PDB file of C-alpha atoms and ligand atoms in Angstrom:
ATOM      1  CA  MET A   1      74.705 -25.835   8.515  1.00  0.00           C
ATOM      2  CA  ASP A   2      74.595 -22.326   9.896  1.00  0.00           C
ATOM      3  CA  THR A   3      76.932 -22.951  12.800  1.00  0.00           C
ATOM      4  CA  ASN A   4      75.779 -19.823  14.582  1.00  0.00           C
ATOM      5  CA  THR A   5      72.499 -21.319  15.748  1.00  0.00           C
ATOM      6  CA  PRO A   6      72.926 -24.871  17.026  1.00  0.00           C
ATOM      7  CA  ARG A   7      69.968 -26.925  15.738  1.00  0.00           C
ATOM      8  CA  LYS A   8      68.111 -29.411  17.965  1.00  0.00           C
ATOM      9  CA  ILE A   9      68.653 -32.812  16.425  1.00  0.00           C
ATOM     10  CA  GLU A  10      67.600 -35.407  18.943  1.00  0.00           C
ATOM     11  CA  HIS A  11      66.751 -36.238  22.496  1.00  0.00           C
ATOM     12  CA  GLN A  12      69.530 -38.220  24.174  1.00  0.00           C
ATOM     13  CA  GLN A  13      69.131 -40.469  27.191  1.00  0.00           C
ATOM     14  CA  THR A  14      71.248 -39.003  30.001  1.00  0.00           C
ATOM     15  CA  ASP A  15      71.140 -39.518  33.768  1.00  0.00           C
ATOM     16  CA  ARG A  16      68.650 -36.647  33.781  1.00  0.00           C
ATOM     17  CA  GLY A  17      66.324 -38.458  31.365  1.00  0.00           C
ATOM     18  CA  TYR A  18      65.800 -37.456  27.710  1.00  0.00           C
ATOM     19  CA  VAL A  19      67.358 -34.070  26.976  1.00  0.00           C
ATOM     20  CA  PRO A  20      67.423 -32.127  23.689  1.00  0.00           C
ATOM     21  CA  VAL A  21      70.983 -32.262  22.346  1.00  0.00           C
ATOM     22  CA  TYR A  22      71.846 -29.863  19.540  1.00  0.00           C
ATOM     23  CA  ALA A  23      73.853 -30.763  16.442  1.00  0.00           C
ATOM     24  CA  THR A  24      76.880 -29.240  18.124  1.00  0.00           C
ATOM     25  CA  GLY A  25      76.395 -31.147  21.379  1.00  0.00           C
ATOM     26  CA  VAL A  26      74.906 -28.127  23.149  1.00  0.00           C
ATOM     27  CA  VAL A  27      72.395 -28.571  25.986  1.00  0.00           C
ATOM     28  CA  GLU A  28      70.788 -26.113  28.409  1.00  0.00           C
ATOM     29  CA  GLN A  29      72.637 -25.565  31.706  1.00  0.00           C
ATOM     30  CA  PRO A  30      70.315 -27.334  34.180  1.00  0.00           C
ATOM     31  CA  TRP A  31      70.972 -24.703  36.827  1.00  0.00           C
ATOM     32  CA  SER A  32      67.935 -25.504  38.956  1.00  0.00           C
ATOM     33  CA  ASP A  33      68.974 -29.196  39.045  1.00  0.00           C
ATOM     34  CA  TYR A  34      72.253 -28.506  40.846  1.00  0.00           C
ATOM     35  CA  SER A  35      72.222 -29.889  44.398  1.00  0.00           C
ATOM     36  CA  ARG A  36      73.468 -28.107  47.515  1.00  0.00           C
ATOM     37  CA  THR A  37      76.476 -30.421  47.352  1.00  0.00           C
ATOM     38  CA  ASP A  38      77.184 -29.312  43.776  1.00  0.00           C
ATOM     39  CA  HIS A  39      77.183 -25.661  44.850  1.00  0.00           C
ATOM     40  CA  GLU A  40      79.344 -26.510  47.873  1.00  0.00           C
ATOM     41  CA  VAL A  41      81.887 -28.330  45.674  1.00  0.00           C
ATOM     42  CA  TRP A  42      82.100 -25.236  43.459  1.00  0.00           C
ATOM     43  CA  ASP A  43      82.584 -22.967  46.516  1.00  0.00           C
ATOM     44  CA  THR A  44      85.256 -25.270  48.002  1.00  0.00           C
ATOM     45  CA  LEU A  45      87.251 -25.496  44.770  1.00  0.00           C
ATOM     46  CA  TYR A  46      86.865 -21.776  44.072  1.00  0.00           C
ATOM     47  CA  LYS A  47      87.970 -20.727  47.568  1.00  0.00           C
ATOM     48  CA  ARG A  48      91.014 -23.047  47.462  1.00  0.00           C
ATOM     49  CA  GLN A  49      92.237 -21.715  44.140  1.00  0.00           C
ATOM     50  CA  ARG A  50      91.370 -18.091  44.901  1.00  0.00           C
ATOM     51  CA  GLU A  51      93.624 -18.250  47.993  1.00  0.00           C
ATOM     52  CA  LEU A  52      96.425 -20.068  46.190  1.00  0.00           C
ATOM     53  CA  LEU A  53      96.635 -18.258  42.853  1.00  0.00           C
ATOM     54  CA  PRO A  54      97.548 -14.625  43.634  1.00  0.00           C
ATOM     55  CA  GLY A  55     101.303 -14.440  42.872  1.00  0.00           C
ATOM     56  CA  ARG A  56     101.018 -17.632  40.801  1.00  0.00           C
ATOM     57  CA  ALA A  57      98.383 -17.013  38.110  1.00  0.00           C
ATOM     58  CA  CYS A  58      98.883 -14.168  35.640  1.00  0.00           C
ATOM     59  CA  ARG A  59      97.131 -10.847  36.303  1.00  0.00           C
ATOM     60  CA  GLU A  60      94.849 -11.222  33.260  1.00  0.00           C
ATOM     61  CA  PHE A  61      93.455 -14.504  34.618  1.00  0.00           C
ATOM     62  CA  LEU A  62      92.825 -13.139  38.121  1.00  0.00           C
ATOM     63  CA  ALA A  63      91.186 -10.017  36.677  1.00  0.00           C
ATOM     64  CA  GLY A  64      88.845 -12.214  34.621  1.00  0.00           C
ATOM     65  CA  VAL A  65      87.832 -14.239  37.699  1.00  0.00           C
ATOM     66  CA  GLU A  66      86.918 -11.010  39.524  1.00  0.00           C
ATOM     67  CA  ARG A  67      85.102  -9.487  36.550  1.00  0.00           C
ATOM     68  CA  PHE A  68      82.862 -12.555  36.216  1.00  0.00           C
ATOM     69  CA  GLY A  69      82.225 -12.672  39.956  1.00  0.00           C
ATOM     70  CA  LEU A  70      82.933 -16.423  39.950  1.00  0.00           C
ATOM     71  CA  GLY A  71      83.245 -16.300  43.730  1.00  0.00           C
ATOM     72  CA  ASP A  72      79.830 -14.761  44.420  1.00  0.00           C
ATOM     73  CA  GLY A  73      78.640 -18.055  45.903  1.00  0.00           C
ATOM     74  CA  GLY A  74      77.443 -21.233  44.233  1.00  0.00           C
ATOM     75  CA  ILE A  75      77.642 -22.335  40.612  1.00  0.00           C
ATOM     76  CA  PRO A  76      77.355 -19.313  38.292  1.00  0.00           C
ATOM     77  CA  LYS A  77      74.603 -19.143  35.669  1.00  0.00           C
ATOM     78  CA  PHE A  78      76.007 -19.268  32.110  1.00  0.00           C
ATOM     79  CA  SER A  79      73.311 -16.771  31.056  1.00  0.00           C
ATOM     80  CA  ASP A  80      74.677 -14.213  33.565  1.00  0.00           C
ATOM     81  CA  LEU A  81      78.283 -14.804  32.492  1.00  0.00           C
ATOM     82  CA  ASN A  82      77.336 -14.530  28.809  1.00  0.00           C
ATOM     83  CA  GLN A  83      76.041 -11.010  29.427  1.00  0.00           C
ATOM     84  CA  VAL A  84      79.560  -9.973  30.470  1.00  0.00           C
ATOM     85  CA  LEU A  85      81.449 -12.171  28.010  1.00  0.00           C
ATOM     86  CA  GLY A  86      79.400 -11.244  24.943  1.00  0.00           C
ATOM     87  CA  LYS A  87      79.945  -7.518  25.495  1.00  0.00           C
ATOM     88  CA  ALA A  88      83.677  -7.943  26.210  1.00  0.00           C
ATOM     89  CA  THR A  89      84.890 -10.191  23.375  1.00  0.00           C
ATOM     90  CA  GLY A  90      81.842 -11.620  21.586  1.00  0.00           C
ATOM     91  CA  TRP A  91      82.338 -15.098  23.080  1.00  0.00           C
ATOM     92  CA  GLU A  92      79.475 -17.227  24.414  1.00  0.00           C
ATOM     93  CA  LEU A  93      79.528 -20.164  26.849  1.00  0.00           C
ATOM     94  CA  VAL A  94      77.525 -23.186  25.736  1.00  0.00           C
ATOM     95  CA  ALA A  95      76.694 -26.061  28.088  1.00  0.00           C
ATOM     96  CA  VAL A  96      77.711 -29.531  26.883  1.00  0.00           C
ATOM     97  CA  GLU A  97      77.613 -33.066  28.268  1.00  0.00           C
ATOM     98  CA  GLY A  98      81.401 -33.461  28.125  1.00  0.00           C
ATOM     99  CA  LEU A  99      84.224 -33.956  25.621  1.00  0.00           C
ATOM    100  CA  LEU A 100      83.105 -33.351  22.044  1.00  0.00           C
ATOM    101  CA  PRO A 101      84.466 -34.824  18.826  1.00  0.00           C
ATOM    102  CA  ASP A 102      87.418 -32.668  17.707  1.00  0.00           C
ATOM    103  CA  GLU A 103      85.682 -31.177  14.683  1.00  0.00           C
ATOM    104  CA  VAL A 104      82.617 -30.201  16.728  1.00  0.00           C
ATOM    105  CA  PHE A 105      84.858 -28.647  19.383  1.00  0.00           C
ATOM    106  CA  PHE A 106      86.876 -26.705  16.813  1.00  0.00           C
ATOM    107  CA  ASP A 107      83.704 -25.477  15.128  1.00  0.00           C
ATOM    108  CA  HIS A 108      82.535 -24.001  18.442  1.00  0.00           C
ATOM    109  CA  LEU A 109      85.847 -22.180  18.983  1.00  0.00           C
ATOM    110  CA  ALA A 110      85.875 -20.944  15.380  1.00  0.00           C
ATOM    111  CA  ASN A 111      82.466 -19.347  16.106  1.00  0.00           C
ATOM    112  CA  ARG A 112      83.466 -17.892  19.506  1.00  0.00           C
ATOM    113  CA  ARG A 113      81.472 -20.454  21.458  1.00  0.00           C
ATOM    114  CA  PHE A 114      83.280 -22.110  24.382  1.00  0.00           C
ATOM    115  CA  PRO A 115      81.872 -25.520  25.386  1.00  0.00           C
ATOM    116  CA  VAL A 116      81.558 -25.908  29.172  1.00  0.00           C
ATOM    117  CA  SER A 117      80.615 -29.214  30.805  1.00  0.00           C
ATOM    118  CA  TRP A 118      77.429 -28.498  32.804  1.00  0.00           C
ATOM    119  CA  TRP A 119      78.159 -31.118  35.556  1.00  0.00           C
ATOM    120  CA  ILE A 120      80.565 -30.727  38.480  1.00  0.00           C
ATOM    121  CA  ARG A 121      82.752 -33.376  40.141  1.00  0.00           C
ATOM    122  CA  LYS A 122      81.739 -35.146  43.370  1.00  0.00           C
ATOM    123  CA  PRO A 123      83.205 -34.189  46.781  1.00  0.00           C
ATOM    124  CA  ASP A 124      85.462 -37.284  46.692  1.00  0.00           C
ATOM    125  CA  GLN A 125      86.947 -36.184  43.333  1.00  0.00           C
ATOM    126  CA  LEU A 126      88.241 -32.774  44.387  1.00  0.00           C
ATOM    127  CA  ASP A 127      91.799 -33.497  43.331  1.00  0.00           C
ATOM    128  CA  TYR A 128      91.506 -35.596  40.231  1.00  0.00           C
ATOM    129  CA  LEU A 129      88.982 -36.552  37.653  1.00  0.00           C
ATOM    130  CA  SER A 130      89.279 -38.216  34.278  1.00  0.00           C
ATOM    131  CA  GLU A 131      87.631 -35.656  32.026  1.00  0.00           C
ATOM    132  CA  PRO A 132      86.996 -31.901  32.197  1.00  0.00           C
ATOM    133  CA  ASP A 133      84.106 -30.945  34.475  1.00  0.00           C
ATOM    134  CA  LEU A 134      82.396 -27.590  35.102  1.00  0.00           C
ATOM    135  CA  PHE A 135      85.157 -26.332  37.389  1.00  0.00           C
ATOM    136  CA  HIS A 136      87.947 -27.153  34.930  1.00  0.00           C
ATOM    137  CA  ASP A 137      86.114 -25.604  31.970  1.00  0.00           C
ATOM    138  CA  LEU A 138      84.494 -22.604  33.655  1.00  0.00           C
ATOM    139  CA  PHE A 139      87.062 -21.582  36.271  1.00  0.00           C
ATOM    140  CA  GLY A 140      90.040 -22.795  34.205  1.00  0.00           C
ATOM    141  CA  HIS A 141      89.262 -21.677  30.667  1.00  0.00           C
ATOM    142  CA  VAL A 142      86.693 -18.882  30.747  1.00  0.00           C
ATOM    143  CA  PRO A 143      88.317 -15.952  32.651  1.00  0.00           C
ATOM    144  CA  LEU A 144      90.959 -15.466  29.943  1.00  0.00           C
ATOM    145  CA  LEU A 145      88.275 -15.230  27.246  1.00  0.00           C
ATOM    146  CA  LEU A 146      87.766 -11.691  28.559  1.00  0.00           C
ATOM    147  CA  ASN A 147      91.272 -10.850  27.341  1.00  0.00           C
ATOM    148  CA  PRO A 148      90.882  -9.664  23.715  1.00  0.00           C
ATOM    149  CA  ILE A 149      94.199 -11.100  22.470  1.00  0.00           C
ATOM    150  CA  PHE A 150      93.642 -14.481  24.091  1.00  0.00           C
ATOM    151  CA  ALA A 151      90.037 -14.487  22.829  1.00  0.00           C
ATOM    152  CA  ASP A 152      91.357 -13.929  19.277  1.00  0.00           C
ATOM    153  CA  TYR A 153      93.907 -16.704  19.763  1.00  0.00           C
ATOM    154  CA  MET A 154      91.211 -19.162  20.808  1.00  0.00           C
ATOM    155  CA  GLN A 155      89.127 -18.379  17.726  1.00  0.00           C
ATOM    156  CA  ALA A 156      92.199 -18.658  15.464  1.00  0.00           C
ATOM    157  CA  TYR A 157      92.952 -21.969  17.148  1.00  0.00           C
ATOM    158  CA  GLY A 158      89.451 -23.215  16.330  1.00  0.00           C
ATOM    159  CA  ARG A 159      89.836 -22.186  12.683  1.00  0.00           C
ATOM    160  CA  GLY A 160      93.231 -23.920  12.591  1.00  0.00           C
ATOM    161  CA  GLY A 161      91.601 -27.007  14.069  1.00  0.00           C
ATOM    162  CA  MET A 162      88.983 -27.136  11.336  1.00  0.00           C
ATOM    163  CA  LYS A 163      91.771 -27.007   8.728  1.00  0.00           C
ATOM    164  CA  ALA A 164      93.935 -29.569  10.534  1.00  0.00           C
ATOM    165  CA  PHE A 165      90.946 -31.866  10.777  1.00  0.00           C
ATOM    166  CA  GLY A 166      90.672 -31.698   7.007  1.00  0.00           C
ATOM    167  CA  ILE A 167      94.400 -32.434   6.513  1.00  0.00           C
ATOM    168  CA  GLY A 168      94.617 -35.536   8.691  1.00  0.00           C
ATOM    169  CA  PRO A 169      95.492 -37.167  12.016  1.00  0.00           C
ATOM    170  CA  GLU A 170      99.151 -36.082  12.173  1.00  0.00           C
ATOM    171  CA  ALA A 171      98.181 -32.436  11.669  1.00  0.00           C
ATOM    172  CA  LEU A 172      95.512 -32.857  14.342  1.00  0.00           C
ATOM    173  CA  MET A 173      98.075 -34.329  16.739  1.00  0.00           C
ATOM    174  CA  ASN A 174     100.428 -31.375  16.151  1.00  0.00           C
ATOM    175  CA  LEU A 175      97.589 -28.960  16.836  1.00  0.00           C
ATOM    176  CA  THR A 176      96.432 -30.824  19.930  1.00  0.00           C
ATOM    177  CA  ARG A 177      99.972 -30.535  21.331  1.00  0.00           C
ATOM    178  CA  LEU A 178      99.842 -26.786  20.728  1.00  0.00           C
ATOM    179  CA  TYR A 179      96.562 -26.615  22.732  1.00  0.00           C
ATOM    180  CA  TRP A 180      97.993 -28.820  25.468  1.00  0.00           C
ATOM    181  CA  TYR A 181     101.193 -26.809  26.001  1.00  0.00           C
ATOM    182  CA  THR A 182      99.505 -23.396  25.832  1.00  0.00           C
ATOM    183  CA  VAL A 183      95.771 -23.285  26.609  1.00  0.00           C
ATOM    184  CA  GLU A 184      95.933 -26.169  29.100  1.00  0.00           C
ATOM    185  CA  PHE A 185      99.438 -26.036  30.643  1.00  0.00           C
ATOM    186  CA  GLY A 186     101.021 -22.771  29.524  1.00  0.00           C
ATOM    187  CA  LEU A 187     103.197 -20.409  31.591  1.00  0.00           C
ATOM    188  CA  ILE A 188     103.873 -16.746  30.797  1.00  0.00           C
ATOM    189  CA  ASN A 189     106.993 -14.728  31.637  1.00  0.00           C
ATOM    190  CA  THR A 190     106.249 -11.457  33.469  1.00  0.00           C
ATOM    191  CA  ASP A 191     108.278  -8.737  35.194  1.00  0.00           C
ATOM    192  CA  GLU A 192     107.426 -10.494  38.465  1.00  0.00           C
ATOM    193  CA  GLY A 193     108.614 -13.903  37.204  1.00  0.00           C
ATOM    194  CA  LEU A 194     106.863 -16.903  35.655  1.00  0.00           C
ATOM    195  CA  ARG A 195     103.075 -16.959  35.992  1.00  0.00           C
ATOM    196  CA  ILE A 196     100.367 -19.485  35.066  1.00  0.00           C
ATOM    197  CA  TYR A 197      97.760 -19.041  32.331  1.00  0.00           C
ATOM    198  CA  GLY A 198      96.964 -22.694  31.447  1.00  0.00           C
ATOM    199  CA  ALA A 199      93.477 -23.880  32.431  1.00  0.00           C
ATOM    200  CA  GLY A 200      94.621 -27.377  33.390  1.00  0.00           C
ATOM    201  CA  ILE A 201      96.993 -25.814  35.933  1.00  0.00           C
ATOM    202  CA  VAL A 202      94.833 -23.036  37.452  1.00  0.00           C
ATOM    203  CA  SER A 203      91.994 -25.513  38.066  1.00  0.00           C
ATOM    204  CA  SER A 204      94.347 -27.899  39.923  1.00  0.00           C
ATOM    205  CA  LYS A 205      95.644 -27.148  43.426  1.00  0.00           C
ATOM    206  CA  GLY A 206      98.606 -29.530  43.168  1.00  0.00           C
ATOM    207  CA  GLU A 207      99.757 -28.461  39.734  1.00  0.00           C
ATOM    208  CA  SER A 208      99.353 -24.743  40.537  1.00  0.00           C
ATOM    209  CA  ILE A 209     102.110 -25.307  43.125  1.00  0.00           C
ATOM    210  CA  TYR A 210     104.201 -27.898  41.274  1.00  0.00           C
ATOM    211  CA  CYS A 211     104.481 -26.055  37.934  1.00  0.00           C
ATOM    212  CA  LEU A 212     106.302 -23.080  39.510  1.00  0.00           C
ATOM    213  CA  ASP A 213     107.906 -24.488  42.681  1.00  0.00           C
ATOM    214  CA  SER A 214     109.117 -27.999  41.818  1.00  0.00           C
ATOM    215  CA  PRO A 215     112.706 -28.434  40.531  1.00  0.00           C
ATOM    216  CA  ALA A 216     111.616 -31.569  38.626  1.00  0.00           C
ATOM    217  CA  PRO A 217     110.036 -30.236  35.395  1.00  0.00           C
ATOM    218  CA  ASN A 218     111.704 -28.303  32.594  1.00  0.00           C
ATOM    219  CA  ARG A 219     110.565 -24.741  31.930  1.00  0.00           C
ATOM    220  CA  ILE A 220     111.413 -23.813  28.344  1.00  0.00           C
ATOM    221  CA  GLY A 221     110.690 -20.828  26.076  1.00  0.00           C
ATOM    222  CA  PHE A 222     107.700 -21.401  23.745  1.00  0.00           C
ATOM    223  CA  GLY A 223     108.362 -22.220  20.081  1.00  0.00           C
ATOM    224  CA  LEU A 224     105.534 -23.212  17.725  1.00  0.00           C
ATOM    225  CA  GLU A 225     107.373 -26.042  15.985  1.00  0.00           C
ATOM    226  CA  ARG A 226     109.024 -27.113  19.267  1.00  0.00           C
ATOM    227  CA  VAL A 227     105.669 -27.502  20.963  1.00  0.00           C
ATOM    228  CA  MET A 228     103.904 -29.128  18.009  1.00  0.00           C
ATOM    229  CA  ASN A 229     106.667 -31.731  17.921  1.00  0.00           C
ATOM    230  CA  THR A 230     106.728 -32.588  21.630  1.00  0.00           C
ATOM    231  CA  ARG A 231     104.755 -35.444  23.113  1.00  0.00           C
ATOM    232  CA  TYR A 232     102.911 -35.044  26.420  1.00  0.00           C
ATOM    233  CA  ARG A 233     101.471 -37.173  29.207  1.00  0.00           C
ATOM    234  CA  ILE A 234      97.869 -37.006  30.322  1.00  0.00           C
ATOM    235  CA  ASP A 235      98.272 -38.955  33.568  1.00  0.00           C
ATOM    236  CA  THR A 236     100.826 -36.914  35.536  1.00  0.00           C
ATOM    237  CA  TYR A 237     101.889 -33.333  36.105  1.00  0.00           C
ATOM    238  CA  GLN A 238     103.723 -32.012  33.074  1.00  0.00           C
ATOM    239  CA  GLN A 239     107.391 -32.884  32.590  1.00  0.00           C
ATOM    240  CA  THR A 240     107.952 -29.702  30.593  1.00  0.00           C
ATOM    241  CA  TYR A 241     106.147 -26.347  30.767  1.00  0.00           C
ATOM    242  CA  PHE A 242     106.513 -23.941  27.846  1.00  0.00           C
ATOM    243  CA  VAL A 243     106.777 -20.231  28.572  1.00  0.00           C
ATOM    244  CA  ILE A 244     105.410 -17.453  26.346  1.00  0.00           C
ATOM    245  CA  ASP A 245     106.517 -13.821  26.654  1.00  0.00           C
ATOM    246  CA  SER A 246     103.032 -12.431  25.987  1.00  0.00           C
ATOM    247  CA  PHE A 247      99.631 -13.372  24.576  1.00  0.00           C
ATOM    248  CA  GLU A 248     100.530 -11.243  21.556  1.00  0.00           C
ATOM    249  CA  GLN A 249     103.538 -13.512  20.945  1.00  0.00           C
ATOM    250  CA  LEU A 250     101.247 -16.570  21.103  1.00  0.00           C
ATOM    251  CA  PHE A 251      98.720 -15.019  18.716  1.00  0.00           C
ATOM    252  CA  GLU A 252     101.407 -13.851  16.264  1.00  0.00           C
ATOM    253  CA  ALA A 253     103.150 -17.242  16.318  1.00  0.00           C
ATOM    254  CA  THR A 254      99.962 -18.963  15.245  1.00  0.00           C
ATOM    255  CA  ARG A 255      98.982 -16.477  12.493  1.00  0.00           C
ATOM    256  CA  PRO A 256     100.673 -18.228   9.542  1.00  0.00           C
ATOM    257  CA  ASP A 257      99.095 -21.131   7.687  1.00  0.00           C
ATOM    258  CA  PHE A 258     100.349 -24.321   9.347  1.00  0.00           C
ATOM    259  CA  THR A 259     100.190 -26.524   6.260  1.00  0.00           C
ATOM    260  CA  PRO A 260     103.920 -26.340   5.391  1.00  0.00           C
ATOM    261  CA  LEU A 261     104.770 -26.865   9.070  1.00  0.00           C
ATOM    262  CA  TYR A 262     102.607 -29.989   9.239  1.00  0.00           C
ATOM    263  CA  ALA A 263     104.388 -31.314   6.147  1.00  0.00           C
ATOM    264  CA  SER A 264     107.876 -30.812   7.641  1.00  0.00           C
ATOM    265  CA  LEU A 265     106.787 -32.211  11.025  1.00  0.00           C
ATOM    266  CA  LYS A 266     105.529 -35.336   9.285  1.00  0.00           C
ATOM    267  CA  GLN A 267     109.166 -36.229   8.550  1.00  0.00           C
ATOM    268  CA  ALA A 268     110.417 -35.412  12.038  1.00  0.00           C
ATOM    269  CA  SER A 269     110.210 -37.744  15.023  1.00  0.00           C
ATOM    270  CA  ALA A 270     108.536 -36.162  18.041  1.00  0.00           C
ATOM    271  CA  HIS A 271     110.522 -35.198  21.152  1.00  0.00           C
ATOM    272  CA  ALA A 272     109.818 -36.925  24.453  1.00  0.00           C
ATOM    273  CA  ALA A 273     108.022 -34.756  26.998  1.00  0.00           C
ATOM    274  CA  ALA A 274     111.067 -34.472  29.276  1.00  0.00           C
ATOM    275  CA  GLU A 275     113.665 -33.767  26.573  1.00  0.00           C
ATOM    276  CA  VAL A 276     115.728 -30.533  26.555  1.00  0.00           C
ATOM    277  CA  LEU A 277     117.186 -29.513  23.174  1.00  0.00           C
ATOM    278  CA  ASP A 278     120.411 -27.571  22.571  1.00  0.00           C
ATOM    279  CA  LYS A 279     118.466 -24.765  20.883  1.00  0.00           C
ATOM    280  CA  ASP A 280     115.966 -24.441  23.765  1.00  0.00           C
ATOM    281  CA  ARG A 281     115.703 -21.210  25.784  1.00  0.00           C
ATOM    282  CA  VAL A 282     115.943 -22.894  29.183  1.00  0.00           C
ATOM    283  CA  PHE A 283     114.364 -21.172  32.195  1.00  0.00           C
ATOM    284  CA  ASN A 284     114.813 -24.347  34.257  1.00  0.00           C
ATOM    285  CA  ARG A 285     116.450 -27.647  33.346  1.00  0.00           C
ATOM    286  CA  GLY A 286     114.403 -30.068  35.459  1.00  0.00           C
ATOM    287  CA  THR A 287     115.906 -32.600  37.870  1.00  0.00           C
ATOM    288  CA  ARG A 288     113.246 -35.110  36.715  1.00  0.00           C
ATOM    289  CA  GLU A 289     112.871 -36.299  40.297  1.00  0.00           C
ATOM    290  CA  GLY A 290     109.671 -38.315  40.597  1.00  0.00           C
ATOM    291  CA  PHE A 291     109.250 -38.764  36.850  1.00  0.00           C
ATOM    292  CA  ALA A 292     107.778 -42.122  35.961  1.00  0.00           C
ATOM    293  CA  SER A 293     110.561 -44.192  34.394  1.00  0.00           C
ATOM    294  CA  ASN A 294     108.494 -45.497  31.465  1.00  0.00           C
ATOM    295  CA  ALA A 295     108.623 -43.590  28.205  1.00  0.00           C
ATOM    296  CA  ASP A 296     106.149 -40.760  27.907  1.00  0.00           C
ATOM    297  CA  ALA A 297     103.006 -40.779  25.753  1.00  0.00           C
TER     298      ALA A 297
HETATM  299  N1  HBI B   1      85.564 -31.126  23.945  1.00  0.00           N
HETATM  300  N2  HBI B   1      83.991 -30.265  25.416  1.00  0.00           N
HETATM  301  C1  HBI B   1      85.274 -30.337  25.004  1.00  0.00           C
HETATM  302  N3  HBI B   1      86.241 -29.660  25.654  1.00  0.00           N
HETATM  303  C2  HBI B   1      87.541 -29.723  25.275  1.00  0.00           C
HETATM  304  O1  HBI B   1      88.421 -29.090  25.884  1.00  0.00           O
HETATM  305  C3  HBI B   1      87.885 -30.531  24.170  1.00  0.00           C
HETATM  306  C4  HBI B   1      86.851 -31.225  23.507  1.00  0.00           C
HETATM  307  N4  HBI B   1      87.140 -32.003  22.456  1.00  0.00           N
HETATM  308  C5  HBI B   1      88.468 -32.106  21.895  1.00  0.00           C
HETATM  309  C6  HBI B   1      89.506 -31.407  22.712  1.00  0.00           C
HETATM  310  N5  HBI B   1      89.183 -30.641  23.755  1.00  0.00           N
HETATM  311  C7  HBI B   1      90.947 -31.612  22.400  1.00  0.00           C
HETATM  312  O2  HBI B   1      91.117 -32.386  21.248  1.00  0.00           O
HETATM  313  C8  HBI B   1      91.693 -30.311  22.222  1.00  0.00           C
HETATM  314  O3  HBI B   1      93.036 -30.630  22.390  1.00  0.00           O
HETATM  315  C9  HBI B   1      91.472 -29.732  20.901  1.00  0.00           C
HETATM  316 FE1   FE B   2      90.563 -27.892  29.175  1.00  0.00          FE
END
């Protein structure tokens, strides 16, 4: 299948009636269907994060938010954003219904397409929702796709995902941990101190504060094998944040073929999310206050 042009395959029943869903799960962004409340939820979430993130999020993220004009009022049109994004790094946003099967998701990234859920959370879900919505995907993930190095990393990640999918579930788990501790919950060291680049953090008011200010979590220097071999929780703030020195470091670290690494990790037992190892470069050894007592995922 030519993965550059998603093919219509069927009409799927959704709460908006039958909609054409492409082979890669892509739908049209139903921009004219958004309600006033939907636009207001976007504006509320945007305003809250825009006030909170200067001095917390990295410069590259904040610059991307401005360049896209995500705060111009109401939910942005993907077609407008794709004008800017396509020229900058050749990436394209595609609207999807929600989480996609891993191999479909990886195929999008490998072809510089970022899947963005078209729907936005309800006003009573401002602070937590079970799966990624429009605000998480668009505000959280998309601004950094304007950064050429990060854009290359995301495509390399997608290619790695296609390979890992072919190798098997353990390889996929290792790779998913890499995504979790960088793209979703990563921190970056800067001359002004630690800053946020992870989408799961910048799209969350509570975690944008907690990840830098709380004494509870560990903050440890990024290592590819270290991260691939560390479990994580999906139901709480992170117990450990990994810190890169630059996006170049992240891209370089993930250049080599992971196959031998997957093989050696298969023998190793994974570290718990809160563990600190002797060889770790420790920015902060967490107090663990407030950590749930039960073992992590
Ligand atoms: N699908 N739409 C969508 N968005 C994601 O972020 C996503 C996904 N499917 C799989 C997935 N993420 C995770 O497995 C990543 O860790 C790879
Ligand atoms: Fe995400």
